[in-house]
CSV table of C-alpha atoms in Angstrom, one decimal:
chain,number,residue,atom,x,y,z
A,1,MET,CA,-22.2,31.0,-89.6
A,2,LYS,CA,-21.1,28.7,-86.8
A,3,ARG,CA,-17.3,28.8,-86.1
A,4,ASN,CA,-15.3,25.6,-86.3
A,5,PRO,CA,-14.2,24.9,-82.7
A,6,PHE,CA,-11.0,23.4,-83.9
A,7,ALA,CA,-9.9,26.4,-85.9
A,8,PRO,CA,-7.4,28.6,-84.2
A,9,THR,CA,-9.1,31.8,-82.9
A,10,ASP,CA,-6.0,34.0,-83.3
A,11,PHE,CA,-3.1,33.8,-85.7
A,12,GLY,CA,-1.0,36.5,-84.0
A,13,ALA,CA,2.5,35.6,-83.1
A,14,ASP,CA,1.6,35.5,-79.4
A,15,SER,CA,-1.5,33.4,-79.8
A,16,LEU,CA,-1.6,30.2,-77.8
A,17,GLU,CA,-2.1,28.1,-80.9
A,18,VAL,CA,1.0,29.6,-82.6
A,19,ARG,CA,3.2,29.3,-79.5
A,20,VAL,CA,2.2,25.6,-78.9
A,21,SER,CA,2.8,24.8,-82.6
A,22,GLU,CA,6.2,26.5,-82.4
A,23,LEU,CA,7.2,24.5,-79.3
A,24,LEU,CA,5.9,21.1,-80.3
A,25,VAL,CA,6.4,21.0,-84.1
A,26,ALA,CA,10.1,20.8,-83.9
A,27,THR,CA,12.7,18.9,-85.8
A,28,SER,CA,12.9,15.1,-85.4
A,29,ASP,CA,16.4,15.3,-84.0
A,30,GLN,CA,15.2,17.0,-80.8
A,31,THR,CA,16.6,15.2,-77.7
A,32,ASP,CA,14.4,13.9,-74.9
A,33,ALA,CA,15.5,16.7,-72.7
A,34,GLU,CA,14.6,19.3,-75.3
A,35,LEU,CA,11.2,17.7,-75.9
A,36,ASP,CA,10.5,17.5,-72.2
A,37,ALA,CA,11.4,21.2,-71.8
A,38,ALA,CA,9.1,22.1,-74.8
A,39,ILE,CA,6.2,20.2,-73.3
A,40,GLY,CA,6.9,21.8,-69.9
A,41,GLU,CA,6.8,25.2,-71.5
A,42,VAL,CA,3.5,24.3,-73.3
A,43,LEU,CA,1.9,23.2,-70.1
A,44,ARG,CA,3.0,26.5,-68.4
A,45,LEU,CA,1.5,28.5,-71.3
A,46,LEU,CA,-1.7,26.5,-71.1
A,47,ARG,CA,-2.0,27.0,-67.4
A,48,GLU,CA,-1.5,30.8,-67.7
A,49,ARG,CA,-3.7,31.3,-70.8
A,50,LEU,CA,-6.6,29.0,-69.7
A,51,GLN,CA,-6.3,30.4,-66.1
A,52,MET,CA,-5.9,27.0,-64.5
A,53,ASP,CA,-4.1,26.0,-61.3
A,54,VAL,CA,-2.8,22.7,-62.6
A,55,VAL,CA,-2.0,21.3,-66.0
A,56,PHE,CA,-0.5,17.9,-66.6
A,57,VAL,CA,0.3,15.1,-69.1
A,58,SER,CA,-0.5,11.7,-67.8
A,59,GLU,CA,0.5,8.3,-69.2
A,60,PHE,CA,-1.5,5.1,-68.8
A,61,VAL,CA,0.9,2.3,-67.7
A,62,ASN,CA,0.0,-1.1,-66.4
A,63,GLY,CA,-3.5,-0.1,-65.1
A,64,ARG,CA,-2.2,3.2,-63.5
A,65,ARG,CA,-2.3,6.8,-64.4
A,66,VAL,CA,1.2,8.3,-64.0
A,67,PHE,CA,1.9,12.1,-64.1
A,68,ARG,CA,4.7,12.6,-66.6
A,69,GLN,CA,4.8,16.4,-66.8
A,70,VAL,CA,3.1,18.8,-64.4
A,71,ALA,CA,2.8,22.6,-64.4
A,72,GLN,CA,1.2,24.2,-61.3
A,73,ALA,CA,0.5,27.8,-60.2
A,74,PRO,CA,3.1,29.3,-57.9
A,75,GLY,CA,2.7,27.9,-54.4
A,76,VAL,CA,0.6,25.0,-55.6
A,77,GLY,CA,1.9,21.5,-55.1
A,78,VAL,CA,-1.0,19.1,-55.3
A,79,ILE,CA,0.5,16.5,-57.7
A,80,ALA,CA,4.1,15.6,-58.6
A,81,GLU,CA,5.7,14.2,-61.7
A,82,GLY,CA,6.1,10.4,-61.4
A,83,GLU,CA,3.2,10.0,-58.9
A,84,GLY,CA,0.2,8.1,-59.9
A,85,ALA,CA,-2.9,6.1,-58.9
A,86,TRP,CA,-5.0,3.4,-60.2
A,87,LEU,CA,-6.3,4.3,-63.6
A,88,GLU,CA,-9.9,3.2,-62.9
A,89,GLU,CA,-10.1,5.7,-60.0
A,90,SER,CA,-8.9,8.6,-62.1
A,91,TRP,CA,-10.9,11.4,-63.7
A,92,CYS,CA,-8.6,10.8,-66.7
A,93,GLN,CA,-10.0,7.3,-67.3
A,94,ARG,CA,-13.5,8.5,-66.8
A,95,VAL,CA,-13.0,11.1,-69.5
A,96,VAL,CA,-11.5,8.6,-71.9
A,97,ASP,CA,-14.3,6.1,-71.5
A,98,GLY,CA,-17.1,8.8,-71.5
A,99,ARG,CA,-18.2,8.6,-67.9
A,100,LEU,CA,-17.1,12.3,-67.5
A,101,PRO,CA,-17.3,15.0,-70.1
A,102,GLN,CA,-14.1,16.5,-71.5
A,103,TYR,CA,-15.2,20.0,-70.4
A,104,ILE,CA,-16.7,20.6,-67.0
A,105,ALA,CA,-17.4,24.2,-66.3
A,106,ASP,CA,-18.2,23.7,-62.6
A,107,ALA,CA,-17.6,20.2,-61.1
A,108,LYS,CA,-19.9,21.0,-58.2
A,109,ARG,CA,-22.8,21.4,-60.6
A,110,ASP,CA,-21.9,18.5,-62.9
A,111,PRO,CA,-24.0,15.4,-62.1
A,112,ALA,CA,-21.2,13.0,-63.0
A,113,ALA,CA,-18.4,14.9,-61.4
A,114,SER,CA,-19.9,16.3,-58.1
A,115,PRO,CA,-20.1,12.9,-56.3
A,116,LEU,CA,-16.4,12.3,-57.0
A,117,LEU,CA,-15.2,15.6,-55.3
A,118,LYS,CA,-15.5,14.1,-51.8
A,119,ASP,CA,-12.8,11.6,-52.6
A,120,LEU,CA,-10.2,14.2,-53.6
A,121,PRO,CA,-7.6,15.8,-51.4
A,122,PHE,CA,-8.1,19.2,-53.2
A,123,PRO,CA,-11.0,21.0,-54.8
A,124,ILE,CA,-11.8,21.0,-58.5
A,125,GLY,CA,-13.8,23.8,-60.0
A,126,THR,CA,-13.4,23.9,-63.8
A,127,HIS,CA,-11.9,20.7,-65.3
A,128,ILE,CA,-10.8,20.1,-68.9
A,129,SER,CA,-9.3,16.9,-70.2
A,130,THR,CA,-8.7,15.2,-73.5
A,131,PRO,CA,-7.0,12.0,-74.5
A,132,LEU,CA,-3.5,11.8,-76.0
A,133,VAL,CA,-4.1,9.4,-78.9
A,134,LEU,CA,-1.3,8.0,-81.0
A,135,SER,CA,-1.7,7.3,-84.7
A,136,SER,CA,-2.3,3.6,-84.0
A,137,GLY,CA,-5.3,4.5,-82.0
A,138,GLU,CA,-3.6,3.7,-78.7
A,139,VAL,CA,-4.4,6.1,-75.9
A,140,TYR,CA,-1.1,7.2,-74.4
A,141,GLY,CA,-2.8,9.1,-71.6
A,142,THR,CA,-4.4,12.5,-71.2
A,143,LEU,CA,-3.7,16.2,-71.2
A,144,CYS,CA,-5.7,17.6,-68.3
A,145,CYS,CA,-6.1,20.9,-66.5
A,146,PHE,CA,-8.2,22.1,-63.6
A,147,SER,CA,-8.8,25.1,-61.4
A,148,PHE,CA,-9.6,25.0,-57.8
A,149,GLU,CA,-12.6,27.3,-58.3
A,150,ALA,CA,-15.0,27.2,-61.1
A,151,HIS,CA,-14.4,29.9,-63.7
A,152,GLY,CA,-16.8,32.8,-63.5
A,153,ARG,CA,-17.0,32.9,-67.3
A,154,PRO,CA,-16.5,29.4,-68.6
A,155,ASN,CA,-15.1,29.2,-72.2
A,156,PRO,CA,-15.9,25.8,-73.9
A,157,GLU,CA,-13.4,26.9,-76.7
A,158,ASP,CA,-10.7,26.1,-74.2
A,159,LEU,CA,-11.4,22.4,-74.9
A,160,ALA,CA,-10.5,23.0,-78.6
A,161,LYS,CA,-7.2,24.6,-77.6
A,162,LEU,CA,-6.5,21.6,-75.3
A,163,LYS,CA,-7.4,19.1,-78.1
A,164,LEU,CA,-5.0,20.9,-80.6
A,165,THR,CA,-2.2,20.8,-78.0
A,166,ALA,CA,-3.0,17.1,-77.3
A,167,ARG,CA,-2.8,16.2,-81.0
A,168,LEU,CA,0.6,17.9,-81.4
A,169,ALA,CA,2.0,16.5,-78.1
A,170,ALA,CA,0.9,13.0,-79.1
A,171,GLN,CA,2.7,13.3,-82.4
A,172,ARG,CA,5.9,14.4,-80.6
A,173,LEU,CA,5.6,11.6,-78.0
A,174,GLU,CA,5.1,9.1,-80.7
A,175,THR,CA,8.1,10.3,-82.6
A,176,ARG,CA,10.2,9.9,-79.5
A,177,ARG,CA,8.8,6.4,-78.9
A,178,GLN,CA,9.7,5.4,-82.5
A,179,ALA,CA,13.2,6.8,-82.2
A,180,ARG,CA,14.0,4.5,-79.3
A,181,PRO,CA,15.1,1.0,-80.3
A,182,MET,CA,13.0,-1.8,-79.0
A,183,PRO,CA,14.9,-4.6,-77.1
A,184,ALA,CA,15.3,-7.8,-79.1
A,185,SER,CA,13.6,-9.7,-76.3
A,186,VAL,CA,12.1,-8.8,-73.0
A,187,PRO,CA,13.7,-10.7,-70.1
A,188,ASP,CA,11.4,-12.8,-67.9
A,189,TRP,CA,11.7,-11.4,-64.4
A,190,THR,CA,8.9,-13.4,-62.8
A,191,LEU,CA,9.8,-15.2,-59.6
A,192,LYS,CA,9.7,-18.9,-59.8
A,193,SER,CA,9.2,-21.3,-56.8
A,194,ARG,CA,11.8,-24.0,-56.2
C-alpha cells in the first residue's frame, strides 16, 4: 500500500508536524508580534529537522520577491529579512510557474536548476520550495529552504512537510490580513507635471 505523502509520518509530541501545528494553529487574537515569533520558530524547526542551511518565507509584492522571515544556520548570513529581488529572476517564481520542480535533490544535477547556479552568490545543493496560497487562490509568496550541499540521502517526503507548513502558515497570514482594516481610499501619490 502506498503511503499518502501528505499524511503526517509521526504523531509523537515532538514530531515536526505536531510542533508546526501547535505553533501556527493558534487563537485568532494572536498579535502580529506573536505570529511573527511563531513563524520564526517554525522556520527554525524546519531548518533543523530538514537539515537545511536556510529557510524563508517570501512575499510577492509589486513584481518583487521580498524575504519576510528568514532562519539560517549559525554563522550563515546569505539573505536578510526585508531584502528582495525581481520576482522573475527568483527560484521562487520558477517553482510557482512550474519552470523548477518543488523538490530538487541536487541542484547541480537538475537540468532546470544547474544553469541558474552560476548567477547565485552562494551555492545551492538541495532546494525545496512550495507556494503559500491564500483561500482566494492568490499566491502570497513561497516557503523555501535550501542547503549549500546536496543531501547525501534525499528525502522527497520533506516536500510534504513543507507543504503542510505552507498551508498552515498561509491560513495564519490570511487571518492577519483580514484582521487589519483596509483604508477607505488609497491616496494618489503619483507625481504630476506642472
